Amino acid sequence: MKNLIKAEWFKLTKSQVFRVLLVINLTASVLLTLLLTQAGMARTGYRAFHLGIAYLFYHIHIGLVFTAVFWCEDFSNKSFGKSLLSGFSRMKIFFAKVIIFWVGMILLFLSFACSAAIASSLLNGFGMDFNVEIFKHILFFAFCGILGCISMSSVMILISTIVKSKIPTIMVIYLLFFPFEYLKNNYRFYENGEDILKFLKYTYVYQINTMYTNQDSMMIHRFQPELFLQVNILTIILSLCIGLIIFEKTEFK
């Protein structure tokens, strides 16, 4: 398992696409900061960090490319089959890939949020007196963002394990996440919709947006940390369990 993780980490660090995505994140965050400032909607570093975490529509698109390259490519270039021939079990191969995929997604996720916060702080100041309470709040928001990123990544792993091909995987993931992004911007579906839609209030998309819209207050209304934690952990477990079952039954050439 240790050798598999090292091999996947080496593959990640040498990936040209991963490096390009990091550069895109850094560039996009700086450009977004400059554009918002010029448009009279300047954000402080504190607000920009929250925006960087909550900007799911952007993160999903970056995640789509990373999933296609880092996960689906191993089906097409027969890397999984080669690992099997080396004597590793399917479970070890799967979870070694999962761990490094998570690491890659978190690095991409945080690179955008942190660079946006730094650029905005340099232009407009941090916006808050840095104290213990603010530090705890930033860590809590970052933790929720990372947990949601892992949850979202796990769903992407499941879909790519089922579909296997790059372009169809991108299409399926996009079609799955886009409705949640749309519903996030239409609160009536959450607050006043049919009971069958009320469960959407407990999804990562809704909860992280709720935290962002209440970023200036330590008391975050409508946010339920315990339920948020349970829903995301359940999503991760179910996605990985189903993904592993499918992976175990996949025929590799």
Tab-separated table of C-alpha atoms in Angstrom:
chain	number	residue	atom	x	y	z
A	1	MET	CA	0.000	0.000	0.000
A	2	LYS	CA	2.808	2.388	0.914
A	3	ASN	CA	4.548	1.785	-2.422
A	4	LEU	CA	1.289	2.309	-4.299
A	5	ILE	CA	0.699	5.619	-2.532
A	6	LYS	CA	4.255	6.724	-3.349
A	7	ALA	CA	3.728	5.769	-6.986
A	8	GLU	CA	0.451	7.715	-7.177
A	9	TRP	CA	2.027	10.721	-5.460
A	10	PHE	CA	4.887	10.642	-7.962
A	11	LYS	CA	2.344	10.491	-10.779
A	12	LEU	CA	0.489	13.491	-9.325
A	13	THR	CA	3.584	15.635	-8.867
A	14	LYS	CA	4.759	14.869	-12.409
A	15	SER	CA	1.356	15.496	-13.989
A	16	GLN	CA	1.533	18.427	-16.401
A	17	VAL	CA	-2.243	18.831	-16.283
A	18	PHE	CA	-2.222	19.099	-12.480
A	19	ARG	CA	0.438	21.809	-12.660
A	20	VAL	CA	-1.532	23.668	-15.313
A	21	LEU	CA	-4.675	23.501	-13.144
A	22	LEU	CA	-2.726	24.964	-10.205
A	23	VAL	CA	-1.522	27.808	-12.413
A	24	ILE	CA	-5.066	28.362	-13.690
A	25	ASN	CA	-6.303	28.546	-10.088
A	26	LEU	CA	-3.671	31.077	-9.104
A	27	THR	CA	-4.275	33.176	-12.213
A	28	ALA	CA	-8.069	33.004	-11.963
A	29	SER	CA	-8.095	34.021	-8.305
A	30	VAL	CA	-5.883	37.057	-8.953
A	31	LEU	CA	-7.906	38.100	-12.019
A	32	LEU	CA	-11.166	37.684	-10.097
A	33	THR	CA	-9.795	39.879	-7.302
A	34	LEU	CA	-8.719	42.580	-9.752
A	35	LEU	CA	-12.009	42.499	-11.673
A	36	LEU	CA	-14.129	42.727	-8.513
A	37	THR	CA	-11.991	45.584	-7.221
A	38	GLN	CA	-12.263	47.534	-10.488
A	39	ALA	CA	-16.020	46.922	-10.586
A	40	GLY	CA	-16.414	48.492	-7.161
A	41	MET	CA	-17.100	45.141	-5.446
A	42	ALA	CA	-13.759	44.854	-3.686
A	43	ARG	CA	-13.490	42.067	-1.160
A	44	THR	CA	-11.185	41.926	1.798
A	45	GLY	CA	-8.911	38.932	2.275
A	46	TYR	CA	-11.334	37.516	4.850
A	47	ARG	CA	-14.281	37.684	2.445
A	48	ALA	CA	-12.207	36.480	-0.494
A	49	PHE	CA	-11.207	33.345	1.421
A	50	HIS	CA	-14.864	32.543	2.032
A	51	LEU	CA	-15.674	33.211	-1.621
A	52	GLY	CA	-12.799	30.947	-2.697
A	53	ILE	CA	-14.163	28.114	-0.571
A	54	ALA	CA	-17.792	28.610	-1.601
A	55	TYR	CA	-17.200	29.088	-5.344
A	56	LEU	CA	-18.444	25.577	-6.132
A	57	PHE	CA	-19.323	26.151	-9.764
A	58	TYR	CA	-15.662	26.918	-10.476
A	59	HIS	CA	-14.317	24.068	-8.332
A	60	ILE	CA	-16.551	21.532	-10.077
A	61	HIS	CA	-15.134	22.469	-13.480
A	62	ILE	CA	-11.551	22.163	-12.227
A	63	GLY	CA	-12.483	18.846	-10.586
A	64	LEU	CA	-13.958	17.548	-13.840
A	65	VAL	CA	-10.672	18.002	-15.680
A	66	PHE	CA	-8.625	16.528	-12.833
A	67	THR	CA	-10.934	13.499	-12.556
A	68	ALA	CA	-10.748	12.792	-16.280
A	69	VAL	CA	-6.958	13.010	-16.330
A	70	PHE	CA	-5.973	11.440	-13.016
A	71	TRP	CA	-8.660	8.756	-12.625
A	72	CYS	CA	-10.153	7.883	-16.012
A	73	GLU	CA	-6.778	7.861	-17.745
A	74	ASP	CA	-5.696	4.860	-15.657
A	75	PHE	CA	-8.520	2.866	-17.236
A	76	SER	CA	-7.494	3.851	-20.748
A	77	ASN	CA	-3.727	3.413	-20.351
A	78	LYS	CA	-4.126	0.116	-18.448
A	79	SER	CA	-2.321	1.359	-15.313
A	80	PHE	CA	-4.792	-0.450	-13.043
A	81	GLY	CA	-4.163	-3.709	-14.883
A	82	LYS	CA	-0.405	-3.289	-14.585
A	83	SER	CA	-0.727	-2.782	-10.825
A	84	LEU	CA	-2.741	-5.998	-10.584
A	85	LEU	CA	-0.058	-7.890	-12.478
A	86	SER	CA	2.464	-6.589	-9.935
A	87	GLY	CA	0.642	-8.525	-7.231
A	88	PHE	CA	-1.307	-5.757	-5.482
A	89	SER	CA	-4.891	-6.348	-4.408
A	90	ARG	CA	-7.703	-4.383	-6.032
A	91	MET	CA	-8.640	-2.806	-2.707
A	92	LYS	CA	-5.116	-1.470	-2.132
A	93	ILE	CA	-4.909	-0.153	-5.693
A	94	PHE	CA	-8.286	1.552	-5.331
A	95	PHE	CA	-7.633	3.241	-1.981
A	96	ALA	CA	-4.093	4.316	-2.879
A	97	LYS	CA	-5.611	6.080	-5.885
A	98	VAL	CA	-8.407	7.544	-3.746
A	99	ILE	CA	-6.018	8.996	-1.155
A	100	ILE	CA	-3.828	10.790	-3.689
A	101	PHE	CA	-6.872	11.892	-5.690
A	102	TRP	CA	-8.233	13.488	-2.511
A	103	VAL	CA	-4.879	15.170	-1.885
A	104	GLY	CA	-4.838	16.558	-5.417
A	105	MET	CA	-8.395	17.865	-5.172
A	106	ILE	CA	-7.737	19.511	-1.788
A	107	LEU	CA	-4.582	21.184	-3.109
A	108	LEU	CA	-6.511	22.532	-6.093
A	109	PHE	CA	-9.373	23.597	-3.836
A	110	LEU	CA	-7.170	25.453	-1.337
A	111	SER	CA	-4.848	26.960	-3.943
A	112	PHE	CA	-7.743	29.002	-5.311
A	113	ALA	CA	-9.115	30.046	-1.912
A	114	CYS	CA	-5.749	30.936	-0.374
A	115	SER	CA	-4.423	32.822	-3.408
A	116	ALA	CA	-7.690	34.799	-3.585
A	117	ALA	CA	-7.352	35.667	0.104
A	118	ILE	CA	-3.707	36.739	-0.291
A	119	ALA	CA	-4.367	38.838	-3.419
A	120	SER	CA	-7.377	40.541	-1.813
A	121	SER	CA	-5.492	41.173	1.424
A	122	LEU	CA	-2.675	42.883	-0.499
A	123	LEU	CA	-5.151	45.073	-2.398
A	124	ASN	CA	-7.875	45.707	0.162
A	125	GLY	CA	-6.548	44.508	3.504
A	126	PHE	CA	-7.631	41.449	5.469
A	127	GLY	CA	-10.753	43.172	6.796
A	128	MET	CA	-10.790	41.690	10.273
A	129	ASP	CA	-8.759	42.026	13.441
A	130	PHE	CA	-6.911	38.751	13.518
A	131	ASN	CA	-7.694	37.117	16.853
A	132	VAL	CA	-8.393	33.647	18.228
A	133	GLU	CA	-12.102	33.728	17.374
A	134	ILE	CA	-11.488	34.786	13.769
A	135	PHE	CA	-8.777	32.149	13.440
A	136	LYS	CA	-11.154	29.456	14.736
A	137	HIS	CA	-13.838	30.621	12.321
A	138	ILE	CA	-11.439	30.460	9.362
A	139	LEU	CA	-10.302	26.968	10.368
A	140	PHE	CA	-13.904	25.820	10.786
A	141	PHE	CA	-14.922	27.178	7.378
A	142	ALA	CA	-11.821	25.604	5.793
A	143	PHE	CA	-12.588	22.270	7.487
A	144	CYS	CA	-16.156	22.293	6.162
A	145	GLY	CA	-14.871	23.208	2.718
A	146	ILE	CA	-12.286	20.412	2.718
A	147	LEU	CA	-14.847	17.887	3.970
A	148	GLY	CA	-17.222	18.944	1.201
A	149	CYS	CA	-14.375	18.755	-1.309
A	150	ILE	CA	-13.640	15.163	-0.224
A	151	SER	CA	-17.337	14.330	-0.417
A	152	MET	CA	-17.619	15.847	-3.895
A	153	SER	CA	-14.414	14.042	-4.928
A	154	SER	CA	-15.797	10.715	-3.717
A	155	VAL	CA	-18.886	11.130	-5.893
A	156	MET	CA	-16.609	11.932	-8.845
A	157	ILE	CA	-14.606	8.774	-8.096
A	158	LEU	CA	-17.783	6.706	-8.096
A	159	ILE	CA	-18.981	8.138	-11.405
A	160	SER	CA	-15.596	7.784	-13.110
A	161	THR	CA	-15.309	4.185	-11.855
A	162	ILE	CA	-18.687	3.400	-13.395
A	163	VAL	CA	-18.206	5.274	-16.670
A	164	LYS	CA	-14.397	4.898	-17.057
A	165	SER	CA	-14.118	7.044	-20.218
A	166	LYS	CA	-13.031	10.691	-19.935
A	167	ILE	CA	-15.620	12.627	-21.953
A	168	PRO	CA	-18.693	10.630	-20.779
A	169	THR	CA	-17.474	10.996	-17.168
A	170	ILE	CA	-17.217	14.776	-17.541
A	171	MET	CA	-20.718	14.916	-19.021
A	172	VAL	CA	-22.295	12.766	-16.299
A	173	ILE	CA	-20.627	14.666	-13.430
A	174	TYR	CA	-21.596	18.008	-14.946
A	175	LEU	CA	-25.215	16.936	-15.397
A	176	LEU	CA	-25.287	15.686	-11.801
A	177	PHE	CA	-23.861	18.782	-10.115
A	178	PHE	CA	-25.381	21.519	-12.252
A	179	PRO	CA	-28.958	21.082	-10.876
A	180	PHE	CA	-27.632	21.469	-7.313
A	181	GLU	CA	-25.830	24.664	-8.302
A	182	TYR	CA	-29.048	25.959	-9.862
A	183	LEU	CA	-31.115	25.089	-6.810
A	184	LYS	CA	-28.559	26.774	-4.565
A	185	ASN	CA	-29.379	30.065	-6.256
A	186	ASN	CA	-33.136	29.531	-5.901
A	187	TYR	CA	-33.823	29.354	-2.205
A	188	ARG	CA	-37.552	28.943	-2.654
A	189	PHE	CA	-36.869	25.306	-3.598
A	190	TYR	CA	-35.232	24.806	-0.213
A	191	GLU	CA	-37.371	26.964	2.011
A	192	ASN	CA	-40.845	26.717	0.486
A	193	GLY	CA	-40.684	23.778	-1.887
A	194	GLU	CA	-42.219	20.360	-1.649
A	195	ASP	CA	-41.144	18.118	1.217
A	196	ILE	CA	-39.327	15.852	-1.225
A	197	LEU	CA	-36.908	18.737	-1.915
A	198	LYS	CA	-36.307	19.658	1.725
A	199	PHE	CA	-33.416	17.156	1.941
A	200	LEU	CA	-31.483	19.475	-0.390
A	201	LYS	CA	-31.029	21.861	2.545
A	202	TYR	CA	-28.631	19.350	4.047
A	203	THR	CA	-26.398	19.035	1.001
A	204	TYR	CA	-22.922	20.523	0.855
A	205	VAL	CA	-23.987	22.933	-1.906
A	206	TYR	CA	-26.661	24.566	0.239
A	207	GLN	CA	-24.844	24.504	3.565
A	208	ILE	CA	-21.565	25.965	2.300
A	209	ASN	CA	-23.512	28.752	0.569
A	210	THR	CA	-25.367	29.439	3.828
A	211	MET	CA	-22.046	29.789	5.613
A	212	TYR	CA	-20.762	32.148	2.926
A	213	THR	CA	-23.818	34.421	3.003
A	214	ASN	CA	-23.472	34.695	6.802
A	215	GLN	CA	-19.700	35.119	6.786
A	216	ASP	CA	-19.672	38.281	8.892
A	217	SER	CA	-21.366	36.553	11.811
A	218	MET	CA	-20.029	33.877	14.096
A	219	MET	CA	-23.614	32.650	14.473
A	220	ILE	CA	-24.390	30.986	11.149
A	221	HIS	CA	-28.131	30.731	10.675
A	222	ARG	CA	-29.691	27.598	9.182
A	223	PHE	CA	-26.335	25.799	9.312
A	224	GLN	CA	-26.389	22.498	11.216
A	225	PRO	CA	-22.806	21.279	11.760
A	226	GLU	CA	-23.752	17.823	13.068
A	227	LEU	CA	-26.064	17.077	10.169
A	228	PHE	CA	-23.604	18.576	7.682
A	229	LEU	CA	-20.903	16.253	9.040
A	230	GLN	CA	-23.175	13.199	8.944
A	231	VAL	CA	-24.417	13.816	5.396
A	232	ASN	CA	-20.921	14.312	3.985
A	233	ILE	CA	-19.404	11.322	5.805
A	234	LEU	CA	-22.306	9.157	4.644
A	235	THR	CA	-21.804	10.388	1.069
A	236	ILE	CA	-18.091	9.551	1.245
A	237	ILE	CA	-18.658	6.070	2.677
A	238	LEU	CA	-21.429	5.129	0.249
A	239	SER	CA	-19.568	6.480	-2.787
A	240	LEU	CA	-16.356	4.648	-1.929
A	241	CYS	CA	-18.090	1.386	-0.985
A	242	ILE	CA	-20.096	1.264	-4.211
A	243	GLY	CA	-17.059	2.408	-6.186
A	244	LEU	CA	-14.909	-0.353	-4.650
A	245	ILE	CA	-17.525	-3.016	-5.433
A	246	ILE	CA	-17.611	-1.896	-9.068
A	247	PHE	CA	-13.820	-1.671	-9.178
A	248	GLU	CA	-13.535	-5.231	-7.822
A	249	LYS	CA	-15.769	-6.512	-10.622
A	250	THR	CA	-14.111	-4.520	-13.422
A	251	GLU	CA	-12.097	-6.500	-15.946
A	252	PHE	CA	-8.696	-5.018	-16.621
A	253	LYS	CA	-6.706	-5.965	-19.688
